[in-house]
C-alpha positions as semicolon CSV with decimal commas, in nm:
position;residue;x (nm);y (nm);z (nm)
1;X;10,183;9,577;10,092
2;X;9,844;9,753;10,097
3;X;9,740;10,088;9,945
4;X;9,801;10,195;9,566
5;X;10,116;10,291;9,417
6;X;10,052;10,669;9,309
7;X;10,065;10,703;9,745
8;X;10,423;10,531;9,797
9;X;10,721;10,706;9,852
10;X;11,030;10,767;9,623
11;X;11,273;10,548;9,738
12;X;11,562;10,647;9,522
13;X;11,857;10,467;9,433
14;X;12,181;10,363;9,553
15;X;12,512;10,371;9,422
16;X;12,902;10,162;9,556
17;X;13,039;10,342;9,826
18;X;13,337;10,419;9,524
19;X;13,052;10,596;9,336
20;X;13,001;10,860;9,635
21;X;13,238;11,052;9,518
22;X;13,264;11,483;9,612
23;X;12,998;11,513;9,283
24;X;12,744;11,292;9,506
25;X;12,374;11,403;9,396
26;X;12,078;11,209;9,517
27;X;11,990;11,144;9,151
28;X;12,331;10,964;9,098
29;X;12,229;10,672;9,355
30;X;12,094;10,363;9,179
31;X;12,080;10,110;9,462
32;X;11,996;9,691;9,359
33;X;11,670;9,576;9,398
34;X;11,726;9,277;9,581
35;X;12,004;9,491;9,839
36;X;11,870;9,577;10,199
37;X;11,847;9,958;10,225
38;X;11,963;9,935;10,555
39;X;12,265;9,772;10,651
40;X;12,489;9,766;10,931
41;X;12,814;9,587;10,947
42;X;13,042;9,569;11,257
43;X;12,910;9,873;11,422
44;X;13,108;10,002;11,724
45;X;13,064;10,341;11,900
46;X;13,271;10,368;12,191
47;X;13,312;10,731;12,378
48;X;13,557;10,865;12,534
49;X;13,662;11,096;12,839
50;X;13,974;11,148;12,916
51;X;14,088;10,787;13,070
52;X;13,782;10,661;13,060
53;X;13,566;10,489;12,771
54;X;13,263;10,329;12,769
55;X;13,118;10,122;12,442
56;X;12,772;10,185;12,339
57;X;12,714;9,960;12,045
58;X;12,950;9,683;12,033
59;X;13,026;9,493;11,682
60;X;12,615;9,515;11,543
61;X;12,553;9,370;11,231
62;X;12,211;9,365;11,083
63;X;12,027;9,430;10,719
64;X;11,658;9,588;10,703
65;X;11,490;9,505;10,361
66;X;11,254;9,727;10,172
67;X;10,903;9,803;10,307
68;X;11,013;9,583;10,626
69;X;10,898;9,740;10,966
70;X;11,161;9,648;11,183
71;X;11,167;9,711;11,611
72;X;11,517;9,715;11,868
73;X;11,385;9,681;12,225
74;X;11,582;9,695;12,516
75;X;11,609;9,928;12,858
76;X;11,791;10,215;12,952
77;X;12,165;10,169;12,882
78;X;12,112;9,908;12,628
79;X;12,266;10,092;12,369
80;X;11,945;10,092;12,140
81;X;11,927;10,511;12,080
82;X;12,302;10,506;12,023
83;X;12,229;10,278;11,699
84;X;11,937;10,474;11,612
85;X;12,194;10,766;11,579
86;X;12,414;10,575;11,421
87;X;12,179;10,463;11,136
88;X;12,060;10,781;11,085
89;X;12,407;10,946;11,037
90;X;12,377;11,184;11,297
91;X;12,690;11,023;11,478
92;X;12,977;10,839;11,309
93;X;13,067;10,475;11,420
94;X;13,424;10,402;11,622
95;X;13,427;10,090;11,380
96;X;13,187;9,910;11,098
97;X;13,028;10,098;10,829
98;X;12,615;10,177;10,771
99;X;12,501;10,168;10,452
100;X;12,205;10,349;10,375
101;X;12,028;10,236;10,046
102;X;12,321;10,112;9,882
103;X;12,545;10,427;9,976
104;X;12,839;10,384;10,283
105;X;12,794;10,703;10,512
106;X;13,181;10,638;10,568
107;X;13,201;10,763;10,220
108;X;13,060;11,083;10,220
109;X;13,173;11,418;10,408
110;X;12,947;11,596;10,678
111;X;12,753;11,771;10,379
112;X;12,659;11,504;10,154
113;X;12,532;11,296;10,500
114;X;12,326;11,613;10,500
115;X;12,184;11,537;10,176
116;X;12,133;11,214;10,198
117;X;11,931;11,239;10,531
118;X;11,721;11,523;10,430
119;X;11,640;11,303;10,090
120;X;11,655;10,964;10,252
121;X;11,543;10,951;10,576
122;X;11,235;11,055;10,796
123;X;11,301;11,091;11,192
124;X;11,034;11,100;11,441
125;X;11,140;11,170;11,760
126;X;11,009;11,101;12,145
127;X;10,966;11,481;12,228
128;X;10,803;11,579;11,875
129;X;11,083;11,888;11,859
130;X;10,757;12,064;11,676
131;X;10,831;12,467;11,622
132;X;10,603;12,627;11,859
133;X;10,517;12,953;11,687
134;X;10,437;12,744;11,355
135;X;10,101;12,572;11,312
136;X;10,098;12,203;11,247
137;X;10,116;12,304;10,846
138;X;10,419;12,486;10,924
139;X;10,620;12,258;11,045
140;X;10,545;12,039;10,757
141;X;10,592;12,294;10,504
142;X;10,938;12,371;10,644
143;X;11,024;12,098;10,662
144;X;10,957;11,987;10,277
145;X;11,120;12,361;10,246
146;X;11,445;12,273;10,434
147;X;11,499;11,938;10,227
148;X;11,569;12,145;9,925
149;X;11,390;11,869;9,724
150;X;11,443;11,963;9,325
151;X;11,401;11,846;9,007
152;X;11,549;11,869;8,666
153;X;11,766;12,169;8,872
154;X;11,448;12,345;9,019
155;X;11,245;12,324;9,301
156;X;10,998;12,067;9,326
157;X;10,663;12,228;9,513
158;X;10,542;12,130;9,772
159;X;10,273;11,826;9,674
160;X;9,901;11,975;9,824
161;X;9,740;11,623;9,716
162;X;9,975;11,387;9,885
163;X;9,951;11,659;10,182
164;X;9,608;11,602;10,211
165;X;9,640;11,183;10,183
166;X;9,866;11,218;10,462
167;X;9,629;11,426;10,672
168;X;9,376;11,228;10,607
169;X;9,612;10,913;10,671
170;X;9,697;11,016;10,992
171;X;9,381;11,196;11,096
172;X;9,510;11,553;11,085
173;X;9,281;11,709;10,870
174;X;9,102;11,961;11,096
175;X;9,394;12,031;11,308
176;X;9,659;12,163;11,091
177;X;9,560;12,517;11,164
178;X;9,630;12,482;11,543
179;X;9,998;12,520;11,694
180;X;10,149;12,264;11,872
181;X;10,043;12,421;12,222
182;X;9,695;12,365;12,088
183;X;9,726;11,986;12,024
184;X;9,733;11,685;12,192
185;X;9,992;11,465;12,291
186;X;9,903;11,197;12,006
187;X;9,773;11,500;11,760
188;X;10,147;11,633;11,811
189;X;10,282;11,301;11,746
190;X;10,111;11,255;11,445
191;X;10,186;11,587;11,286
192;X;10,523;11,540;11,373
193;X;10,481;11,158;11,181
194;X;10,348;11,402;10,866
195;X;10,621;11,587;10,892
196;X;10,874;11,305;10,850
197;X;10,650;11,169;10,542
198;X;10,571;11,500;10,369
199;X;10,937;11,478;10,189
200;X;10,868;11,097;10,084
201;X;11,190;10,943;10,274
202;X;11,268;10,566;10,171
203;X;11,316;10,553;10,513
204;X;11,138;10,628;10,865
205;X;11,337;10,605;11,188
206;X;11,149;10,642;11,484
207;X;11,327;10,669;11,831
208;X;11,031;10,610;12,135
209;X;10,751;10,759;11,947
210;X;10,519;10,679;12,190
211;X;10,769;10,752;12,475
212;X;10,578;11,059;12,606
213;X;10,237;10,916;12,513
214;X;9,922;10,770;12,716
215;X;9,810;10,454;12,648
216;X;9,529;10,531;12,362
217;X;9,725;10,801;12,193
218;X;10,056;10,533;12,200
219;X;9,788;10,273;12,010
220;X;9,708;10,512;11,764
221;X;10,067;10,630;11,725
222;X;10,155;10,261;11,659
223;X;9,876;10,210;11,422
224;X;9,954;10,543;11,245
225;X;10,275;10,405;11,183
226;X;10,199;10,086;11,089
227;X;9,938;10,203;10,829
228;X;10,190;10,444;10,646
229;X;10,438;10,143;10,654
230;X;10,201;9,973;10,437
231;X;10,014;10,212;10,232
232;X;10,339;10,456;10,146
233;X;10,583;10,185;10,097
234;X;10,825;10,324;10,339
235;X;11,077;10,113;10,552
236;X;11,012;10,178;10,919
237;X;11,291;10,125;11,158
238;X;11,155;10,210;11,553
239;X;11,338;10,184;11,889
240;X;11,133;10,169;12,192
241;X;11,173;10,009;12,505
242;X;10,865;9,882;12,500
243;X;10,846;9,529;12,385
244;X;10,453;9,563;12,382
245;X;10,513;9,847;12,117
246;X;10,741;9,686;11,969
247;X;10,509;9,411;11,835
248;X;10,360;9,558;11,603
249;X;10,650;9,510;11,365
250;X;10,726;9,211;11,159
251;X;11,043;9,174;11,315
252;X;11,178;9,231;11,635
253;X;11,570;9,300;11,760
254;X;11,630;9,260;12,138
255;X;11,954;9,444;12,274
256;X;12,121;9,469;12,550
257;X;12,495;9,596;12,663
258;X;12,524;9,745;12,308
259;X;12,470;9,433;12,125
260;X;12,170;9,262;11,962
261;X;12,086;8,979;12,146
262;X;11,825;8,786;11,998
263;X;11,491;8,864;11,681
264;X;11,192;8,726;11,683
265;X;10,894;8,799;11,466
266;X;10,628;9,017;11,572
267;X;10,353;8,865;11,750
268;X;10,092;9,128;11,578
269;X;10,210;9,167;11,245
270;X;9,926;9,228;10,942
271;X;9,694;9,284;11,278
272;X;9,680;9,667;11,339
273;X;9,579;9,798;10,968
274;X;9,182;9,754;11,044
275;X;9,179;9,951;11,394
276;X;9,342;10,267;11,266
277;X;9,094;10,463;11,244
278;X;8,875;10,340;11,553
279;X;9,213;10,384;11,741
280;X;9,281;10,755;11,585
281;X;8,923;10,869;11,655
282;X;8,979;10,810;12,006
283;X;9,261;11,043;12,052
């Protein structure tokens, strides 16, 4: 992985699933450096209504290493958001367990889930779900405000000199004054990418980032991305139905009626890094 070390984010630890215990702090979790920080075993999400049920995921097993960017494809009604919600801990599976950096989600009640997410985990979302009475620098700094991060049992500030390497990372810098009405389509996407990063998640899970994008401003999206994967450390997971998206990632998982079909490895892996900023200024 590219960049230097000062830039990457705090991945934390992990603990056993017996260790998550009602005294669960983020500082308690001590994962194993060899363990994938994402891991999926026998996931099943089936919903019901009244007689009738229908199964989203059905029995998905996968790991995601550290620092990997990893890719699900598939169409409409594959199942591939359902997962995405399910790895993120924003829904709870019918069956299977998710680990998330050595620490079961099955384990922990609805608030310590909370916790973990805010600490853990970075979302970007298709529809950038930006405030629109904040400026871009708003909706980062509540964000970093909202994950409570602290330290020794007081609030950690927010950092101004990482702020500024991700604005400058993701070509932000004179734009974070402006509110999202104000931006583009691919500036909105990439403050909303800042705002994911700002709290220095092991993890970034991306559902359709370029979903509502044009061509250009999906490339630089993609390339944004990419570059942060490398240069912050952080473990990108993205769904897209897209499989020209998708390649960009080193690894690709195909899906299709809720189950994971086939991987590959993706075709433009270690390509993108040089273009970022070509493809950025273009926006």
């Amino acid at each position: 992985m590219q960049g230097s070390a000062s830039w990457r984010g705090s991945t934390g630890g992990g603990a056993t699933a017996a260790q998550a215990t009602a005294a669960f702090t983020m500082a308690s979790v001590q994962p194993e450096q060899t363990s994938p920080i994402i891991l999926a075993e026998n996931l099943t999400k089936i919903y019901r209504s009244g007689p009738i049920q229908v199964t989203a995921v059905r029995d998905v097993s996968l790991a995601v290493e550290p620092g990997e960017f990893v890719a699900i494809v598939g169409p409409s009604g594959s199942g591939k958001s359902t997962l995405f919600y399910l790895l993120g801990g924003l829904t709870q599976a019918t069956h299977g367990r998710v680990i998330i950096d050595g620490v079961d989600f099955a384990s922990l009640s609805d608030g310590e889930r909370t916790r973990l997410r805010k600490h853990r985990i970075g979302f970007v979302f298709q529809k950038f779900n930006l405030l629109p009475t904040l400026s871009a620098m708003g909706n980062i700094e509540i964000a970093y405000a909202v994950s409570g991060r602290t330290e020794g049992g007081k609030k950690v500030p927010l950092d101004r000199v990482y702020l500024d390497h991700l604005s400058d990372l993701l070509s932000i810098q004179g734009r974070l004054n402006h509110r999202p009405s104000e931006l583009s389509g691919g500036e909105q996407q990439r403050v909303a990418i800042a705002r994911a990063l700002i709290t220095r998640p092991a993890i970034v899970l991306a559902d359709e980032p370029t979903g509502n994008l044009d061509t250009k401003n999906s490339e630089a999206v993609l390339q944004m991305l990419l570059r942060s994967n490398r240069e912050l450390g952080q473990t990108t997971l993205m769904i897209t139905h897209n499989p020209e998206a998708a390649a960009i990632a080193s690894r690709i998982l195909y899906m299709r009626d809720g189950e994971i079909v086939r991987e590959e490895a993706g075709s433009r892996a270690g390509e993108a890094a040089p273009g970022v900023q070509s493809a950025a200024a273009a926006v």
